[in-house]
Short mmCIF file of N, CA and C in Angstrom, two decimals:
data_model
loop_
_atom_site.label_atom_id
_atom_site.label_comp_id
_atom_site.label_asym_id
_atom_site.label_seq_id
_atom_site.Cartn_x
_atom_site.Cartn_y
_atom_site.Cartn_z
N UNK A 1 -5.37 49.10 8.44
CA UNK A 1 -4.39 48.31 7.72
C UNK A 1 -4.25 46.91 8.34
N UNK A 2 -4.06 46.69 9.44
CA UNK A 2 -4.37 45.69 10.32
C UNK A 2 -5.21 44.34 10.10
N UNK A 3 -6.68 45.42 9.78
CA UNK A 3 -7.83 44.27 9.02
C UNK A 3 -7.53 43.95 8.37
N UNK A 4 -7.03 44.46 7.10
CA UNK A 4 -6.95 43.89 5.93
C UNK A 4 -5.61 42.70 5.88
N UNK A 5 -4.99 42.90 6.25
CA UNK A 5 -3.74 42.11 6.45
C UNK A 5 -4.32 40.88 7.80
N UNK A 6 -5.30 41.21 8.39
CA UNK A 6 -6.06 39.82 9.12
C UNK A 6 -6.90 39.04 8.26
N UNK A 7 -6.94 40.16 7.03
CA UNK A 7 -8.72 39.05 6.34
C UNK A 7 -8.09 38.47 5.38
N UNK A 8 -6.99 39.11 5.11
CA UNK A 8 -6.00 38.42 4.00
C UNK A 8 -5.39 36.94 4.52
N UNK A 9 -4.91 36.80 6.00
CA UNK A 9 -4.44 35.35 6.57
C UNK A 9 -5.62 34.94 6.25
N UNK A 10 -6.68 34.98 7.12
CA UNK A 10 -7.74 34.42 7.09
C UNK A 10 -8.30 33.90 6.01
N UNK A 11 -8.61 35.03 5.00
CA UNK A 11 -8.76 34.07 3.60
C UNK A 11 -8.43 32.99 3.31
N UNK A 12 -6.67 33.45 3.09
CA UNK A 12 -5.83 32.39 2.86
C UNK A 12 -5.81 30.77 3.51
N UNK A 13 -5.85 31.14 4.24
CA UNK A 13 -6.19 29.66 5.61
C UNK A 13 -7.78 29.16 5.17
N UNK A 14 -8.14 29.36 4.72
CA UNK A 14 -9.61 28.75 4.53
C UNK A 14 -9.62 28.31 2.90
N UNK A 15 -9.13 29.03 2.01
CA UNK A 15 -9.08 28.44 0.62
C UNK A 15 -7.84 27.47 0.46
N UNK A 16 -7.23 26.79 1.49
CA UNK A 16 -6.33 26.07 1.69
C UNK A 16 -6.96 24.75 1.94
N UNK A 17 -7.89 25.26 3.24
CA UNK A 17 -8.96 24.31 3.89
C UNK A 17 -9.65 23.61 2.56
N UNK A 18 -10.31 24.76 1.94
CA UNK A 18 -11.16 24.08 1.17
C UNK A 18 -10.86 23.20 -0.26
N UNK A 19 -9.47 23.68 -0.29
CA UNK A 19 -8.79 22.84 -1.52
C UNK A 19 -8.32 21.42 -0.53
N UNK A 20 -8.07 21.22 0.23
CA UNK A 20 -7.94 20.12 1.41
C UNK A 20 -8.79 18.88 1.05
N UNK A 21 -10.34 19.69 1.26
CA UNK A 21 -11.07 18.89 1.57
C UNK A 21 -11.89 18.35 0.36
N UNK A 22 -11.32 19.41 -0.68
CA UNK A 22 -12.05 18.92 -2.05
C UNK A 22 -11.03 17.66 -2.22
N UNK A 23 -9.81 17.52 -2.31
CA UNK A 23 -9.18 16.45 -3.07
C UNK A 23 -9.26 15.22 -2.10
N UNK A 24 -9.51 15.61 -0.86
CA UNK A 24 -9.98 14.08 0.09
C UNK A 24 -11.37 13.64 -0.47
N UNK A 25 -11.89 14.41 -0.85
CA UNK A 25 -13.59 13.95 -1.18
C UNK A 25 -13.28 13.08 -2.83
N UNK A 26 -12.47 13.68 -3.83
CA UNK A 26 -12.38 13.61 -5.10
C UNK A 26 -11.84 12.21 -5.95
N UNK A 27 -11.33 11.77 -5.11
CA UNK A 27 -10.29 10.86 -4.86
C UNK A 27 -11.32 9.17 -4.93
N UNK A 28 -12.54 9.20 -4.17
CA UNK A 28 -13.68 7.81 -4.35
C UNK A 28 -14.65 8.30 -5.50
N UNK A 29 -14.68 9.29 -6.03
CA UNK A 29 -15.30 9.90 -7.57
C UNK A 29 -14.55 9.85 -8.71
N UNK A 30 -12.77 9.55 -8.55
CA UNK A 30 -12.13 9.12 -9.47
C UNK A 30 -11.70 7.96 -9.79
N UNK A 31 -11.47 7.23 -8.89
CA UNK A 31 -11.00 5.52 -8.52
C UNK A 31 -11.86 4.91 -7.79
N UNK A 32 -11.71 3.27 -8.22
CA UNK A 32 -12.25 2.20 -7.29
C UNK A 32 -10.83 1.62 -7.12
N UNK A 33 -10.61 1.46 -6.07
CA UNK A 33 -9.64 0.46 -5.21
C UNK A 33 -9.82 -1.09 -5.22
N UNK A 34 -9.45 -2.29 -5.33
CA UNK A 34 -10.22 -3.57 -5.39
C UNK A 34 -8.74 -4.07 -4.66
N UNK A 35 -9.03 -4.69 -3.42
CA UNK A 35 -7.65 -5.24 -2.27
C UNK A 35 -6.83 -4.13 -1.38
N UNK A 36 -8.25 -2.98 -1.49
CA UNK A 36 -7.13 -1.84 -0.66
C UNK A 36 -7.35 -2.07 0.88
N UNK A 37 -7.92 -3.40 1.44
CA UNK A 37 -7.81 -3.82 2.38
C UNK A 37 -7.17 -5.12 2.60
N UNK A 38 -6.44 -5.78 2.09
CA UNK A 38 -6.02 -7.07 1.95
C UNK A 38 -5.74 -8.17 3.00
N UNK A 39 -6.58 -9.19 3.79
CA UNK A 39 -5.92 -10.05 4.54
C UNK A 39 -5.57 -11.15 4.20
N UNK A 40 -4.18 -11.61 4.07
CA UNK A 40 -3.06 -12.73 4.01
C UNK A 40 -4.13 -14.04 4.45
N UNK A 41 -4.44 -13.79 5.70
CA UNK A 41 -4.73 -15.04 6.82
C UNK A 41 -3.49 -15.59 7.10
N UNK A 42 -3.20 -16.83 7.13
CA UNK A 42 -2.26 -17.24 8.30
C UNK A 42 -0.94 -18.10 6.90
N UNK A 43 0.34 -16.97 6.75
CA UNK A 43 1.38 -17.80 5.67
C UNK A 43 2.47 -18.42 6.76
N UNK A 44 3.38 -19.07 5.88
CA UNK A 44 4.46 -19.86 7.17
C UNK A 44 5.37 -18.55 6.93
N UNK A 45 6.17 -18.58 8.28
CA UNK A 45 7.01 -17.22 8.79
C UNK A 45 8.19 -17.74 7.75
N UNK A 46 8.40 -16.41 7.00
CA UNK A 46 9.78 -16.19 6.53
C UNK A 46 9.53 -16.32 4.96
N UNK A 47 8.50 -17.09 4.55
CA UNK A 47 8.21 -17.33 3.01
C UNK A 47 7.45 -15.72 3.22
N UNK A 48 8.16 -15.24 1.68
CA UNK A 48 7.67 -14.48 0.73
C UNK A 48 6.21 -14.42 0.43
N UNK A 49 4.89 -13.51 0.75
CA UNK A 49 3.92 -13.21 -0.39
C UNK A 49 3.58 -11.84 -0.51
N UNK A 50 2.62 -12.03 -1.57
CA UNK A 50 1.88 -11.13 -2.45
C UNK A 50 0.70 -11.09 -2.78
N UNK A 51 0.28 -9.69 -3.05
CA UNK A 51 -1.02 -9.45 -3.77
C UNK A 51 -1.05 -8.65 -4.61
N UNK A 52 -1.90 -8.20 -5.07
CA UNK A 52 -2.17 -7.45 -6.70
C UNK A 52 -3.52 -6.66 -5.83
N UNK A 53 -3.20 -5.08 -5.83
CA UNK A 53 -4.08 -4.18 -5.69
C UNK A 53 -4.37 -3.41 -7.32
N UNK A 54 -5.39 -3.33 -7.10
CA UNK A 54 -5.70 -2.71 -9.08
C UNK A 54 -6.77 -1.46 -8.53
N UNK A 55 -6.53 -0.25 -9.54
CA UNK A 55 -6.95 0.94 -9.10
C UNK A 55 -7.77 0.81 -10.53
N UNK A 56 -8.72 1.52 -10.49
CA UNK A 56 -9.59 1.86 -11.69
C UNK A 56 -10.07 2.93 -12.08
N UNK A 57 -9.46 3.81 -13.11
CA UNK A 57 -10.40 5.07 -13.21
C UNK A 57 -11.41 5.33 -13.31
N UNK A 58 -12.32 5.59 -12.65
CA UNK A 58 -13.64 6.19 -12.97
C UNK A 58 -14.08 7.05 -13.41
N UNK A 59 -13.14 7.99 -13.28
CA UNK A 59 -13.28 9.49 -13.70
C UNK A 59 -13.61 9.80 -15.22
N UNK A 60 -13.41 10.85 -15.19
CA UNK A 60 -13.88 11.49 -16.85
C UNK A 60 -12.48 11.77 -17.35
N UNK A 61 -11.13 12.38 -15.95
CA UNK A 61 -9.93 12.40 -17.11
C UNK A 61 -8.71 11.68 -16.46
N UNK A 62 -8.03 11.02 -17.57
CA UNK A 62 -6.53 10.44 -17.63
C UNK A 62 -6.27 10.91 -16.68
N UNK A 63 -5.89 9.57 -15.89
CA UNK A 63 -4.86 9.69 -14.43
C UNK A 63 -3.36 9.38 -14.54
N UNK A 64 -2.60 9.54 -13.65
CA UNK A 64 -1.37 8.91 -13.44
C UNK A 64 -0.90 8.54 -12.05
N UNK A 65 -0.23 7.56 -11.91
CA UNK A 65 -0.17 6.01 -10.83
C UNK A 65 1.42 7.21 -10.82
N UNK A 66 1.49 7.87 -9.54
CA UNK A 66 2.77 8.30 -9.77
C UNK A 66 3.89 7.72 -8.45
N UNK A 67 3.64 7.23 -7.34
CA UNK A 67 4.31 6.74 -6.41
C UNK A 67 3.45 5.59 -5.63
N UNK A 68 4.15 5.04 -4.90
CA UNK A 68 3.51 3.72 -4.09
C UNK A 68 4.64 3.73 -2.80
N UNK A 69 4.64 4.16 -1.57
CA UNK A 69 5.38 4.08 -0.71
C UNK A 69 4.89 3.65 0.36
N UNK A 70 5.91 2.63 0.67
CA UNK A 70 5.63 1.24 1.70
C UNK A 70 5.65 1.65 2.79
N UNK A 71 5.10 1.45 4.12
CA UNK A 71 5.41 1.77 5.92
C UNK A 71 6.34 1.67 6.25
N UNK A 72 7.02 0.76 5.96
CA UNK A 72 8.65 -0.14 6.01
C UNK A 72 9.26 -1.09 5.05
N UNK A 73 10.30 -1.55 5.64
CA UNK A 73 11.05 -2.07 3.97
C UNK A 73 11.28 -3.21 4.42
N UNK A 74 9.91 -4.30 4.79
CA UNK A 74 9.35 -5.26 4.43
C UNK A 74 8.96 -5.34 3.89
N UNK A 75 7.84 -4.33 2.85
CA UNK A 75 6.99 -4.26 2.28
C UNK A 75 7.97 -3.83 0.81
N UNK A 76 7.49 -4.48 -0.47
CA UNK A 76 8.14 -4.35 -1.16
C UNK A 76 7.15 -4.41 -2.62
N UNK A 77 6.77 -2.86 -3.07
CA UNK A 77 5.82 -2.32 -4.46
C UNK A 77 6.39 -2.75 -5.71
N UNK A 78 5.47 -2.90 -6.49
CA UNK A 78 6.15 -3.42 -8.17
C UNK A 78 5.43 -2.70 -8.43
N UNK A 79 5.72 -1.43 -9.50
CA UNK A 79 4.43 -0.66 -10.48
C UNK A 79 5.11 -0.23 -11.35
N UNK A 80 4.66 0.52 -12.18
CA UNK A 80 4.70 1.07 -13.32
C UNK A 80 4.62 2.73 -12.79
N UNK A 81 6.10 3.42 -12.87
CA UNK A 81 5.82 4.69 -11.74
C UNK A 81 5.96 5.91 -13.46
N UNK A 82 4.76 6.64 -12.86
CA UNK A 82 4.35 7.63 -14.09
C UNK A 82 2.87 7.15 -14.81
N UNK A 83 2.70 5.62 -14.69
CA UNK A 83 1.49 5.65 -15.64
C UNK A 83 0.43 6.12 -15.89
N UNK A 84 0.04 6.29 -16.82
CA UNK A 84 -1.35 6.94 -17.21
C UNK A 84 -2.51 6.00 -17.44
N UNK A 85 -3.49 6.37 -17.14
CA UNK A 85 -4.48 5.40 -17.66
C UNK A 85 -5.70 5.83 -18.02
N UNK A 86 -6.87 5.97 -18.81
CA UNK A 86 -7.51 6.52 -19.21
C UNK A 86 -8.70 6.21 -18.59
N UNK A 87 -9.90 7.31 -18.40
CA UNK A 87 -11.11 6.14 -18.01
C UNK A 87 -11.31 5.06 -18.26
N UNK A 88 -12.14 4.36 -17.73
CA UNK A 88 -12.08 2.76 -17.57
C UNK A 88 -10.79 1.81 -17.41
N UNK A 89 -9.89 2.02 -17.23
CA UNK A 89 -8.52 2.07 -17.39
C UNK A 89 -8.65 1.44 -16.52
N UNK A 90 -7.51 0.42 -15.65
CA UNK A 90 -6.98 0.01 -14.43
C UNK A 90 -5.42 -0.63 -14.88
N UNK A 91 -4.69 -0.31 -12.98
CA UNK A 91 -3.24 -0.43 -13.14
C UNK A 91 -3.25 -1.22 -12.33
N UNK A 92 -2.19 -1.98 -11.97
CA UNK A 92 -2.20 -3.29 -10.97
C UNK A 92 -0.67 -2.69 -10.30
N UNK A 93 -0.88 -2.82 -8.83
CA UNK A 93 0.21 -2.84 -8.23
C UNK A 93 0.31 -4.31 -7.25
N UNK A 94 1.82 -4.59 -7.78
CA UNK A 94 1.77 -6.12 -6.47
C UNK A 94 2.57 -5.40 -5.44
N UNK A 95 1.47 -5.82 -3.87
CA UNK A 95 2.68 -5.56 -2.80
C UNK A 95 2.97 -6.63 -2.26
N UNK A 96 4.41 -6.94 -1.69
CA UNK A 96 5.14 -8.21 -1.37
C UNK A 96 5.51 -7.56 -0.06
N UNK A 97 5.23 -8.97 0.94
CA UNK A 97 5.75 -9.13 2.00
C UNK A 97 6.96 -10.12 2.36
N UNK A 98 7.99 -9.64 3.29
CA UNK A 98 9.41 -10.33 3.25
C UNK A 98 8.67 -11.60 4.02
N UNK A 99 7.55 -11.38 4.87
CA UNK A 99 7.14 -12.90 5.61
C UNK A 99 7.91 -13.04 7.36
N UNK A 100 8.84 -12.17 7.43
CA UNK A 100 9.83 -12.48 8.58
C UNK A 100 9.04 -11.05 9.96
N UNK A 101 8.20 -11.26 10.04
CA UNK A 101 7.12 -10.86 10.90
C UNK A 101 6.46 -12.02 12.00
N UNK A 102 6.82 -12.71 12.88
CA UNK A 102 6.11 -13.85 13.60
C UNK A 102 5.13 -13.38 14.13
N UNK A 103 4.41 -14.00 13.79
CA UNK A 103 3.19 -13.44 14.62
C UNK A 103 1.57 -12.89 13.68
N UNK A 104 0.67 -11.68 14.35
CA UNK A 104 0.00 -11.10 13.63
C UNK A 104 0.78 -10.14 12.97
N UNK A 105 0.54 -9.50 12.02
CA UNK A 105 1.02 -8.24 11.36
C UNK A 105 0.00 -7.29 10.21
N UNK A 106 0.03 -6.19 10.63
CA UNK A 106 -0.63 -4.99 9.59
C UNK A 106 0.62 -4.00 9.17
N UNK A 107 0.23 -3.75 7.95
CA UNK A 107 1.14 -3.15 7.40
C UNK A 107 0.16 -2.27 5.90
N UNK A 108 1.42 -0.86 5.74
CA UNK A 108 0.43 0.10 4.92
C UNK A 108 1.14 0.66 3.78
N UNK A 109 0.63 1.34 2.81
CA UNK A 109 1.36 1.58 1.78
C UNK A 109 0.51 2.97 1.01
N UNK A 110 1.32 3.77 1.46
CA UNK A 110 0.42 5.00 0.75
C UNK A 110 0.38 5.13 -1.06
N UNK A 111 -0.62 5.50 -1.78
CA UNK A 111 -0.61 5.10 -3.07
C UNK A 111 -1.10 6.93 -3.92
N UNK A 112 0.22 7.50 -4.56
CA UNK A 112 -0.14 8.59 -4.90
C UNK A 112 -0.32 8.89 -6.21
N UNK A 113 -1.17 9.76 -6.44
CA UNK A 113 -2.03 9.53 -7.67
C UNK A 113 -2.08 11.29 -8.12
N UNK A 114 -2.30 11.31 -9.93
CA UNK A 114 -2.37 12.83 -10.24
C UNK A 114 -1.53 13.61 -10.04
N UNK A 115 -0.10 13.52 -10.13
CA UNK A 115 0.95 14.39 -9.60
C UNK A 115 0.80 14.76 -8.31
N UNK A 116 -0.08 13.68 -7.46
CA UNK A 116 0.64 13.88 -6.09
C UNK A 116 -0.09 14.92 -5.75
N UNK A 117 -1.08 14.81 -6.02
CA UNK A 117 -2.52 16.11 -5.60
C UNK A 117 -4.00 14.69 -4.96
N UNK A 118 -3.67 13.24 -5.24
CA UNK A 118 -4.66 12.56 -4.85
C UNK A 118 -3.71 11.28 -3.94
N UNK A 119 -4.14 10.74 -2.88
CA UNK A 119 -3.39 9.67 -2.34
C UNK A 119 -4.21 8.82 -1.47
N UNK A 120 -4.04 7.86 -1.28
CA UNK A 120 -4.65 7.36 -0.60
C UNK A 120 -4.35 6.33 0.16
N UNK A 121 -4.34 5.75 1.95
CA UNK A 121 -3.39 4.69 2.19
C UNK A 121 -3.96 3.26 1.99
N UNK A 122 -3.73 2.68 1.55
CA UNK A 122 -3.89 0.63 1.62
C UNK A 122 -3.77 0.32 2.81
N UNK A 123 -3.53 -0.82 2.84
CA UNK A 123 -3.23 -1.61 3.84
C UNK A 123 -3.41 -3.01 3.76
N UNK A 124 -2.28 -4.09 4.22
CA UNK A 124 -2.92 -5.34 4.02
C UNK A 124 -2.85 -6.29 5.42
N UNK A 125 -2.62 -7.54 5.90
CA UNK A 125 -2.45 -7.99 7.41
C UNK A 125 -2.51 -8.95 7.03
N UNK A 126 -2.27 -9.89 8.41
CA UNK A 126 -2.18 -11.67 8.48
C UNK A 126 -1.18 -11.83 9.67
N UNK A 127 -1.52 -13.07 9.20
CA UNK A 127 -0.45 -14.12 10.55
C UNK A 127 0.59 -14.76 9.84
N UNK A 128 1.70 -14.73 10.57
CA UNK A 128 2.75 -15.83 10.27
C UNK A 128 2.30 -17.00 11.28
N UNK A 129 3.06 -17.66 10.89
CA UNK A 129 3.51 -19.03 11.77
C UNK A 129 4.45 -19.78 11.97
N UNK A 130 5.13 -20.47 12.62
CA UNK A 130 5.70 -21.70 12.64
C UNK A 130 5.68 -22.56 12.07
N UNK A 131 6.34 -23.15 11.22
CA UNK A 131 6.31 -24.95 10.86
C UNK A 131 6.81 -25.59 11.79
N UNK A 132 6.18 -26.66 12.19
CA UNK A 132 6.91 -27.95 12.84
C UNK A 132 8.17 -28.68 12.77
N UNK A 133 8.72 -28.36 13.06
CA UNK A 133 10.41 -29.17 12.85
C UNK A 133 10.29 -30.74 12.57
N UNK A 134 10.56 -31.96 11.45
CA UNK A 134 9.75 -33.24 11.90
C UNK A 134 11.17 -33.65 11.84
N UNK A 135 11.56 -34.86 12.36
CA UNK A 135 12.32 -35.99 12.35
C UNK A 135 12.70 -36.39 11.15
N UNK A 136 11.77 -36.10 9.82
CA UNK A 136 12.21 -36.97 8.79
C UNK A 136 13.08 -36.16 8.02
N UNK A 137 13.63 -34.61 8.57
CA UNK A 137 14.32 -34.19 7.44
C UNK A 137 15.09 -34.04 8.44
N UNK A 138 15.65 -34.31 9.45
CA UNK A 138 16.69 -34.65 10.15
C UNK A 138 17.97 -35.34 10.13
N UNK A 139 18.86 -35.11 10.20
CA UNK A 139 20.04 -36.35 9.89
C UNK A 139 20.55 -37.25 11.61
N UNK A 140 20.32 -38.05 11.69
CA UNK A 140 20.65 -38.59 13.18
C UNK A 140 22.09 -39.48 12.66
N UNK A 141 22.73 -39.26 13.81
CA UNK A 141 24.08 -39.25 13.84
C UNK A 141 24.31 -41.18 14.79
N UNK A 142 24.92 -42.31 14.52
CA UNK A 142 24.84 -43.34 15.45
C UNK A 142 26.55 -43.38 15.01
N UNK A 143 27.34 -43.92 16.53
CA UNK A 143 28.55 -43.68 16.02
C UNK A 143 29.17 -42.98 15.04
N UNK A 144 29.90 -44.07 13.75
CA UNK A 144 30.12 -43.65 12.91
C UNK A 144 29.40 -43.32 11.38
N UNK A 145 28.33 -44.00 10.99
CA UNK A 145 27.43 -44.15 10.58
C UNK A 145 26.28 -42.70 10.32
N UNK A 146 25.75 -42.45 9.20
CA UNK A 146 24.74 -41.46 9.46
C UNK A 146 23.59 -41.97 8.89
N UNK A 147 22.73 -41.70 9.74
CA UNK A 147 21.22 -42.12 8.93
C UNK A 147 20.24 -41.14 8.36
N UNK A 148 19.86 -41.31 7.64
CA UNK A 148 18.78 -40.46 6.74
C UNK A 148 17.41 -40.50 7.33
#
C-alpha cells in the first residue's frame, strides 16, 4: 500500500514538472515581444518617460493580454486588461517611468498572458541625470531692486 501511495506522489510531482516546462517553452511559439528589453539611455532626473512594448500573436489561437505588473510603483502600465487578439494580432502596452531614480536604473514588469497560464518578465533601464542650474533663470536680488 505504501508503493502505491509513493508512485502516486511521484507521479504527481512530475506531471506538474512537465506541465511547468511545457508553458515556459510555449510562450516564444505563441508571441513575439518587440522592446521586451528596452534602454532609455541617459533622460534628465525627475521628467516622466515611456515606451510602447507590443506583443504579437503568432500562434494558431486567440490570446488574451490579461495583467501587466510593475517591480515597483515607479513604473506605471497602460493596457487594455482582458484583451483578446487573434493571430497576427498585436497589443501595445506603454510602460512609464516616474524619472525620480538618479543615477543608472533597471526596472521589470511581468506581462501575463492566457488566463495567467503564460507570462513573461520585460524589462527596461537607463540613466538619469542632472541639469545644470544656469544663472539665467535665476532672480538676483541688488538692494532693493530685482533683476531678471
Amino acid at each position: 500500500m505504501k508503493k502505491i501511495y509513493a508512485f502516486l506522489i511521484i507521479l504527481m510531482g512530475l506531471s506538474g514538472a512537465l506541465k511547468a516546462q511545457i508553458t515556459n517553452a510555449d510562450i516564444t511559439h505563441q508571441f513575439n515581444f518587440t522592446n521586451d528589453n528596452f534602454d532609455f539611455g541617459k533622460i534628465p532626473y525627475g521628467k516622466p518617460a515611456q515606451y510602447t512594448l507590443t506583443i504579437t500573436n503568432i500562434g494558431k489561437d486567440t490570446a488574451s493580454l490579461d495583467d501587466v505588473r510593475p517591480s515597483c510603483g515607479c513604473t506605471t502600465p497602460q493596457f487594455e486588461r482582458g484583451k483578446k487578439f487573434a493571430p497576427g494580432q498585436s497589443v501595445n502596452v506603454v510602460l512609464g517611468f516616474n524619472g525620480n531614480t538618479l543615477g543608472p536604473f533597471y526596472k521589470t514588469a511581468g506581462i501575463f498572458l492566457n488566463n495567467y497560464k503564460l507570462s513573461k518578465q520585460v524589462s527596461f533601464k537607463g540613466e538619469t541625470f542632472q541639469q545644470p542650474v544656469t544663472d539665467s533663470g535665476k532672480m538676483k536680488q541688488t538692494g532693493t531692486v530685482i533683476h531678471q
